Amino acid sequence: MQLHCNFLPQDDGHCGWYETLPPAPPSTPLRGTVQADWVVLGAGYAGLAAARRLAELQPDASIALIDAKRVGFGAAGRNSGFMVDLPHDLTSHSYTSSQEADHKIIRLSRGAIDYTREIVQRHGIQCDWREQGKLHGAANERGSQALAEFAKGLNALGEPYRLLDAGQMKAVTGSDFYQAGLHAPGAVLVQPAALSRGLGQSLPANVRLFEESPVLDIKVGKPHVLTTAHGSIKAPRMVLANNAYASNFGQLGLKGRLLPVYTYGSMTRQLTPEELARLGGEESWGLIPADPLGSTVRRLANGRICVRNSFTYNPEVQASASTLQRVRRAHRKSFESRFPMLAEVDFEYTWGGALCISRNNGSVFGEIAPEVFSAVCCNGLGLTRSTISGKLIADYALGVDSDLLNIMLEQPKPSRNPPEPLLGLGVRSSIAWKEWTAGVEL
Ligand SMILES: Cc1cc2nc3c(=O)[nH]c(=O)nc-3n(C[C@H](O)[C@H](O)[C@H](O)COP(=O)(O)OP(=O)(O)OC[C@H]3O[C@@H](n4cnc5c(N)ncnc54)[C@H](O)[C@@H]3O)c2cc1C
């Protein structure tokens, strides 16, 4: 079977998380033919965790991990940096589903946080790791009701939280914008590009990382052969960790089940001490909107503010310049409505990044062709979900049993999408409708 990578990772704007890091040491692109025991395609959270875990379990095996870009340049370094432990169905107002299913999702997410924390501590990865939980903010009555529903869900799950009124929200955020809030303590906040880079730089010695090496073609066989413009990797076993880009692999049955969707972030310049005093509030916080299609906001300890909103359906897995301009305007509006006292503070960076979602929140996890293992479809929560999928796919491939693996294997497979053009019409109109109903939360 021959797979062609029709759509390759693009630059998609300028990501503040990545651009504000110190320059990376030179990369090692793939040159010539490399033989390995394993090849992992994609060095986002899923690929980094899969390669690390394979190497931990098989210290004598050689593992090749390959990415089209530098580690941390793709979506893994472009997100808002929330390691979310609680259920967080982006399509549901209560964010939750059934209690039993929710408990299992929490175990998977906390498994990812524990695994990552241990690596961050062991290797001293400087990624502004903050165990400070997340705020949920409501800007109107509808949002407050959504938070009340969320609180009921958390009560039923026995999960702690704290409710905040408008005054308490202002004391944290400095903004009058939020009428109510809910603080859930289990989430971890990180600098995502720094975390990704640190994970890439601390891989075990038997992982060879090839960056800036877009894979153009894959021959699935014995061995699998992944070809780039300047070389190839041959390996008998392969892990797919290319998330949204796997949506084009029709021969593996992925094309009709995955939805490549983009969301977007902007980051301000560093605020001056006078601007920070004018803003007030706490030094660092992360806020998720009460409405799933609203704006995520983070204030960073380095004095910058990040805004994330807007979703687009992008089957070609790239963001156009005109879309980036449009979302920058949307971010500006959201920023000014929350922080009118900082109206003169510009955005320094605006970027987009690819998510892979499925209509039923399912993932492609398991052996999907002989010796082809998949840890694909983050459903928008890759910091935890992709990390744990990557770790567990290595366990699964090497026969290491665990409760978490059993939970992962129980998760639904992505349901089938309607055919195009119905799919595109449906997804685009659903996003437009939900953004319209999100109203002021945007
Ligand atoms: C603006 C924004 C905000 C977000 N906020 C959050 C958040 O707060 N919390 C959260 O959990 N998630 C968030 N996400 C989602 C999160 O970034 C993703 O879920 C996560 O990156 C998925 O990890 P992954 O390893 O599965 O895939 P990816 O990170 O997408 O990694 C896939 C890798 O495959 C590589 N690749 C693809 N094709 C090829 C090829 N042909 N050759 C070589 N390499 C290839 C890509 O370069 C990429 O590095 C956000 C995303 C965005 C864009």
XYZ file of C-alpha atoms and ligand atoms in Angstrom:
495
model
C 0.000 0.000 0.000
C 1.297 3.432 -0.955
C 0.287 6.524 1.047
C 0.920 9.958 -0.363
C 1.163 12.884 2.085
C -0.948 15.296 0.044
C -0.873 18.068 2.603
C 2.322 18.935 4.432
C 2.679 21.062 7.571
C 2.883 24.785 6.714
C 4.002 27.869 8.634
C 0.456 29.115 9.484
C 1.414 32.530 10.862
C 3.901 33.417 13.608
C 3.454 31.583 16.879
C 4.346 33.643 19.951
C 5.114 30.616 22.106
C 7.745 29.398 19.635
C 9.130 32.788 18.575
C 9.761 33.918 22.151
C 11.929 30.867 22.908
C 15.703 31.157 22.576
C 16.907 29.940 19.159
C 16.934 26.140 18.913
C 20.232 24.318 18.367
C 20.654 23.109 14.763
C 18.330 20.298 13.717
C 19.233 16.934 12.222
C 17.244 16.531 9.003
C 17.001 13.085 7.423
C 19.755 12.415 4.854
C 20.251 9.106 3.060
C 18.769 5.773 4.087
C 18.212 4.990 7.752
C 17.227 1.576 9.096
C 15.394 1.421 12.408
C 13.293 -1.019 14.420
C 10.530 1.544 14.746
C 9.560 4.699 12.920
C 7.229 7.269 14.474
C 5.680 9.836 12.120
C 5.040 13.194 13.787
C 6.811 14.728 16.799
C 3.852 16.359 18.519
C 2.745 15.118 21.949
C 1.604 11.738 20.615
C 4.808 11.069 18.669
C 7.117 12.322 21.430
C 5.380 10.104 23.996
C 5.273 7.068 21.689
C 8.968 7.328 20.791
C 9.971 7.838 24.425
C 7.904 4.933 25.687
C 9.075 2.555 22.950
C 12.637 3.461 23.854
C 11.986 2.974 27.577
C 10.439 -0.438 26.994
C 12.996 -1.578 24.414
C 16.322 0.018 25.335
C 18.111 -2.006 22.644
C 15.750 -1.051 19.836
C 16.407 1.854 17.478
C 13.567 4.331 17.108
C 13.388 6.986 14.408
C 11.100 9.944 15.098
C 10.486 12.240 12.154
C 8.778 15.601 11.745
C 8.312 18.036 8.883
C 9.209 20.977 11.159
C 11.160 21.718 14.337
C 9.722 20.168 17.489
C 7.356 22.718 19.043
C 6.719 24.507 15.760
C 3.505 22.612 14.965
C 0.257 22.445 16.921
C 2.088 20.973 19.933
C 3.774 24.351 20.395
C 0.828 26.457 19.205
C -1.824 25.609 21.748
C -2.985 27.552 24.776
C -1.027 25.335 27.139
C -3.859 23.872 29.233
C -3.185 20.303 30.341
C -6.844 19.582 31.001
C -7.628 16.820 33.470
C -11.440 17.011 33.455
C -13.742 15.905 30.636
C -13.826 18.652 28.059
C -16.022 17.796 25.120
C -15.615 20.832 22.886
C -19.048 20.227 21.411
C -20.975 20.039 24.696
C -22.072 22.973 26.848
C -21.736 20.997 30.053
C -18.343 19.696 28.792
C -19.277 16.308 30.244
C -21.032 13.105 29.109
C -21.851 10.029 31.246
C -20.341 9.743 34.731
C -18.629 6.437 34.115
C -17.147 7.660 30.843
C -16.055 10.902 32.517
C -14.230 9.083 35.325
C -12.311 7.124 32.709
C -11.379 10.241 30.745
C -10.154 11.834 33.979
C -7.933 8.820 34.677
C -6.456 9.000 31.163
C -5.840 12.751 31.424
C -4.263 12.533 34.854
C -2.149 9.643 33.610
C -0.818 12.019 30.931
C -0.177 14.801 33.458
C 1.640 12.431 35.839
C 3.768 11.005 33.023
C 4.685 14.479 31.741
C 5.327 15.907 35.210
C 7.805 13.148 35.969
C 9.719 13.825 32.728
C 9.655 17.603 33.260
C 11.031 17.213 36.787
C 13.593 14.525 35.918
C 15.065 16.551 33.069
C 14.501 20.011 34.565
C 12.489 21.124 31.517
C 11.909 24.888 31.763
C 8.349 25.214 30.461
C 6.704 27.428 33.083
C 4.928 24.330 34.488
C 2.159 25.618 36.778
C -0.132 23.424 38.807
C -2.627 26.223 39.262
C -5.794 24.835 37.674
C -8.040 26.585 35.186
C -10.715 29.216 35.451
C -13.942 28.969 33.507
C -15.347 32.431 32.830
C -18.935 33.442 32.031
C -19.666 36.780 30.395
C -23.465 36.667 30.523
C -26.454 34.856 31.987
C -26.246 32.047 29.445
C -22.606 31.479 30.359
C -23.419 31.527 34.070
C -26.039 28.847 33.473
C -23.490 26.757 31.575
C -21.130 27.026 34.560
C -23.936 26.005 36.926
C -24.471 22.882 34.773
C -20.736 22.228 34.778
C -20.692 22.553 38.583
C -23.507 20.003 38.836
C -21.508 17.647 36.663
C -18.435 18.121 38.883
C -20.516 17.495 42.031
C -21.704 14.223 40.562
C -18.126 13.252 39.754
C -16.905 14.244 43.233
C -14.455 16.699 41.677
C -13.494 19.847 43.626
C -14.111 23.348 42.308
C -14.689 26.866 43.574
C -17.291 29.349 42.306
C -16.302 32.987 41.830
C -18.508 36.080 41.527
C -17.798 39.065 39.288
C -15.663 40.767 41.952
C -13.542 37.684 42.510
C -13.112 37.250 38.748
C -11.895 40.838 38.521
C -9.493 40.246 41.397
C -7.892 37.413 39.380
C -8.121 38.763 35.819
C -8.195 42.518 36.341
C -11.198 42.595 33.978
C -14.835 43.610 34.577
C -15.852 41.381 31.674
C -16.697 38.203 33.585
C -19.923 37.936 35.554
C -19.080 34.610 37.150
C -16.414 31.953 37.192
C -15.512 28.472 38.282
C -12.030 27.411 39.282
C -11.114 23.742 38.826
C -7.754 23.006 40.450
C -6.477 19.945 38.554
C -5.342 21.453 35.236
C -1.685 22.303 34.650
C -0.628 25.339 32.605
C 2.528 25.246 30.496
C 4.460 27.141 27.840
C 3.649 24.614 25.115
C 6.540 25.255 22.726
C 9.013 25.082 25.622
C 7.463 21.840 26.856
C 7.560 20.265 23.385
C 11.145 21.328 22.796
C 12.182 20.052 26.215
C 10.501 16.707 25.558
C 12.303 16.475 22.206
C 15.683 17.341 23.717
C 15.368 14.813 26.547
C 14.468 11.730 24.489
C 16.289 8.505 25.382
C 19.553 7.868 23.532
C 18.036 5.135 21.341
C 15.635 7.633 19.701
C 16.965 9.428 16.643
C 15.021 12.622 15.979
C 14.864 13.875 12.398
C 13.402 17.388 12.126
C 12.680 19.592 9.097
C 12.073 16.428 7.110
C 8.613 16.352 5.525
C 7.617 12.784 4.659
C 6.259 12.779 1.128
C 5.356 9.123 0.624
C 4.927 6.042 2.746
C 5.139 2.498 1.442
C 3.290 0.357 3.943
C 4.877 -3.096 3.849
C 7.742 -5.212 5.099
C 9.535 -2.977 5.911
C 7.604 0.293 5.870
C 9.479 2.944 3.904
C 8.999 6.648 4.602
C 10.478 8.876 1.925
C 11.498 12.531 2.171
C 13.141 14.764 -0.445
C 16.612 13.757 0.827
C 16.304 10.314 2.340
C 14.211 7.447 3.588
C 13.592 5.493 6.769
C 13.005 1.748 6.610
C 11.446 0.097 9.635
C 9.343 -3.026 10.175
C 7.015 -1.247 12.608
C 5.477 2.204 12.394
C 3.474 4.513 14.665
C 1.315 7.170 13.036
C 1.218 10.295 15.215
C 0.528 12.866 12.525
C -2.915 13.875 13.871
C -4.867 16.092 11.434
C -2.553 15.179 8.530
C -3.677 11.545 8.793
C -7.101 12.669 7.592
C -5.800 12.295 4.043
C -4.840 8.639 4.433
C -7.880 7.232 2.633
C -6.314 3.785 2.146
C -6.163 3.318 5.914
C -9.836 4.262 6.227
C -9.073 7.551 7.980
C -10.237 9.999 5.332
C -13.959 9.683 5.988
C -13.719 9.790 9.792
C -11.394 12.610 10.814
C -12.085 16.336 10.680
C -9.069 18.631 10.290
C -10.087 21.839 12.030
C -8.012 24.936 12.810
C -8.095 27.237 15.768
C -6.057 30.388 16.296
C -4.074 32.311 18.872
C -2.672 35.825 19.268
C -0.126 37.027 21.821
C 0.469 40.645 22.868
C 3.807 42.284 23.267
C 5.151 42.360 26.808
C 3.151 44.809 28.910
C 5.087 47.591 30.652
C 5.102 47.760 34.479
C 2.675 50.702 34.224
C 0.297 48.719 31.961
C 0.460 45.722 34.282
C -0.429 47.978 37.223
C -3.324 49.432 35.218
C -4.561 45.909 34.478
C -4.272 44.616 38.044
C -5.215 41.016 38.862
C -2.934 38.043 39.362
C 0.393 37.482 37.640
C -0.593 34.246 35.879
C -3.946 32.696 35.075
C -5.655 30.665 32.363
C -9.324 30.999 31.497
C -11.546 28.762 29.414
C -14.815 30.280 28.181
C -18.164 29.086 29.529
C -19.286 28.701 25.929
C -17.194 26.110 24.049
C -16.880 28.484 21.083
C -15.882 31.497 23.196
C -12.376 32.886 23.848
C -9.668 31.216 25.871
C -7.433 33.800 27.576
C -4.129 33.459 29.401
C -2.076 36.002 31.260
C 1.540 34.908 31.332
C 3.999 35.577 34.109
C 6.245 37.295 31.553
C 3.640 40.045 31.154
C 2.014 38.990 27.885
C -1.627 38.110 27.230
C -2.808 35.371 24.860
C -6.234 35.109 23.257
C -7.511 32.036 21.411
C -10.735 31.796 19.467
C -12.243 31.018 16.033
C -12.484 27.618 14.402
C -12.301 26.863 10.681
C -12.710 23.612 8.774
C -9.504 23.088 6.761
C -9.400 19.807 4.811
C -6.170 21.022 3.149
C -4.629 21.398 6.661
C -3.321 24.943 6.331
C -4.458 28.439 7.263
C -4.705 31.095 4.554
C -3.260 34.598 5.029
C -6.753 36.093 4.728
C -8.095 33.814 7.471
C -5.189 34.786 9.717
C -6.009 38.470 9.144
C -9.686 37.876 9.875
C -9.016 36.003 13.123
C -6.524 38.642 14.225
C -9.355 41.172 13.985
C -11.615 38.810 15.957
C -8.897 38.425 18.605
C -8.490 42.195 18.768
C -12.205 42.658 19.406
C -12.192 39.993 22.134
C -9.086 41.511 23.715
C -10.472 45.050 23.775
C -13.813 43.992 25.232
C -11.999 42.251 28.093
C -9.151 44.704 28.564
C -10.362 48.201 27.547
C -7.671 49.642 29.837
C -5.032 48.130 27.495
C -6.512 49.288 24.181
C -3.095 50.505 22.942
C -1.385 47.138 23.537
C -0.730 45.450 20.174
C -0.559 41.796 19.294
C 2.957 40.800 18.375
C 2.024 37.353 17.029
C -0.984 35.641 15.409
C -1.033 32.017 14.320
C -3.197 29.034 13.511
C -2.798 25.362 14.306
C -4.362 22.087 13.263
C -6.653 20.029 15.449
C -8.029 16.674 14.542
C -11.532 16.024 15.769
C -14.156 13.389 15.148
C -17.913 13.772 15.360
C -18.208 11.400 18.337
C -14.986 12.445 20.122
C -13.424 9.096 19.162
C -9.741 8.433 18.429
C -7.895 6.161 16.027
C -5.992 4.024 18.500
C -4.609 0.564 17.818
C -3.103 -1.485 14.991
C -4.843 -0.235 11.863
C -2.835 -2.284 9.322
C -0.194 -4.976 9.870
C 2.538 -3.403 12.053
C 1.004 0.066 11.621
C -0.046 1.525 14.961
C -2.036 4.702 15.305
C -2.258 7.374 18.021
C -4.257 9.845 15.995
C -7.142 12.266 16.655
C -6.545 14.543 19.630
C -10.079 15.956 19.701
C -8.597 19.321 20.545
C -6.981 18.236 23.806
C -3.651 16.896 22.726
C -1.613 17.995 25.729
C -3.243 15.213 27.678
C -5.068 13.049 25.147
C -2.307 12.763 22.555
C 0.329 12.295 25.260
C -1.505 9.378 26.798
C -2.393 7.905 23.382
C 1.264 8.028 22.405
C 2.432 6.403 25.598
C -0.250 3.727 25.513
C 0.173 2.886 21.838
C 3.744 1.847 22.670
C 2.442 -0.285 25.558
C -0.168 -1.805 23.280
C 2.322 -2.599 20.511
C 4.688 -4.260 22.987
C 2.028 -6.129 24.965
C 2.297 -4.127 28.217
C -1.098 -4.381 29.879
C -2.566 -1.778 32.254
C -5.900 -0.390 33.410
C -5.240 2.778 31.456
C -4.602 0.802 28.284
C -7.895 -1.024 28.759
C -9.687 2.312 29.177
C -8.022 3.611 26.031
C -9.056 0.522 24.082
C -12.675 1.034 25.189
C -12.813 4.572 23.763
C -14.979 4.897 20.646
C -13.502 4.853 17.156
C -14.280 7.991 15.140
C -17.692 7.745 13.516
C -18.071 8.047 9.767
C -18.518 11.509 8.242
C -21.081 12.344 5.586
C -19.528 12.722 2.115
C -18.307 16.054 0.734
C -19.682 18.590 -0.073
C -22.246 17.855 2.654
C -19.503 17.465 5.258
C -17.871 20.834 4.533
C -21.231 22.611 4.418
C -22.316 20.953 7.658
C -19.118 21.642 9.602
C -18.806 25.241 8.389
C -22.431 26.089 9.151
C -22.234 24.390 12.548
C -19.130 26.465 13.452
C -20.812 29.673 12.199
C -23.996 28.945 14.178
C -22.121 28.072 17.368
C -19.900 31.156 17.092
C -22.984 33.294 16.588
C -24.689 31.801 19.648
C -21.441 32.167 21.665
C -22.095 35.918 21.141
C -20.373 38.002 23.773
C -18.324 35.007 25.037
C -16.322 35.292 21.814
C -4.470 27.761 19.072
C -4.598 26.382 19.691
C -4.926 26.243 21.030
C -5.005 24.964 21.610
N -5.149 24.851 22.965
C -5.026 23.634 23.558
C -4.952 23.514 24.962
O -4.955 24.496 25.693
N -4.857 22.267 25.498
C -4.778 21.140 24.710
O -4.695 20.038 25.233
N -4.783 21.242 23.367
C -4.893 22.448 22.774
N -4.836 22.550 21.422
C -4.722 21.321 20.627
C -3.320 20.717 20.684
O -2.377 21.606 20.186
C -3.332 19.450 19.848
O -4.361 18.644 20.346
C -2.003 18.709 19.954
O -0.967 19.442 19.379
C -2.138 17.359 19.262
O -0.921 16.655 19.448
P -0.549 15.512 18.434
O 0.787 15.012 18.779
O -1.659 14.528 18.364
O -0.547 16.227 17.006
P 0.322 17.453 16.485
O 0.781 18.289 17.586
O -0.480 18.094 15.397
O 1.600 16.726 15.851
C 1.562 16.110 14.597
C 2.945 16.284 13.992
O 2.989 15.553 12.761
C 3.858 16.257 11.899
N 3.602 15.842 10.518
C 2.402 15.822 9.893
N 2.562 15.403 8.613
C 3.885 15.142 8.446
C 4.662 14.699 7.347
N 4.135 14.412 6.141
N 5.990 14.551 7.526
C 6.567 14.793 8.748
N 5.855 15.244 9.816
C 4.545 15.410 9.665
C 3.510 17.727 12.148
O 4.542 18.601 11.744
C 3.254 17.739 13.652
O 4.392 18.159 14.379
C -4.807 23.809 20.799
C -4.486 23.960 19.448
C -4.369 25.225 18.897
C -4.007 25.341 17.448
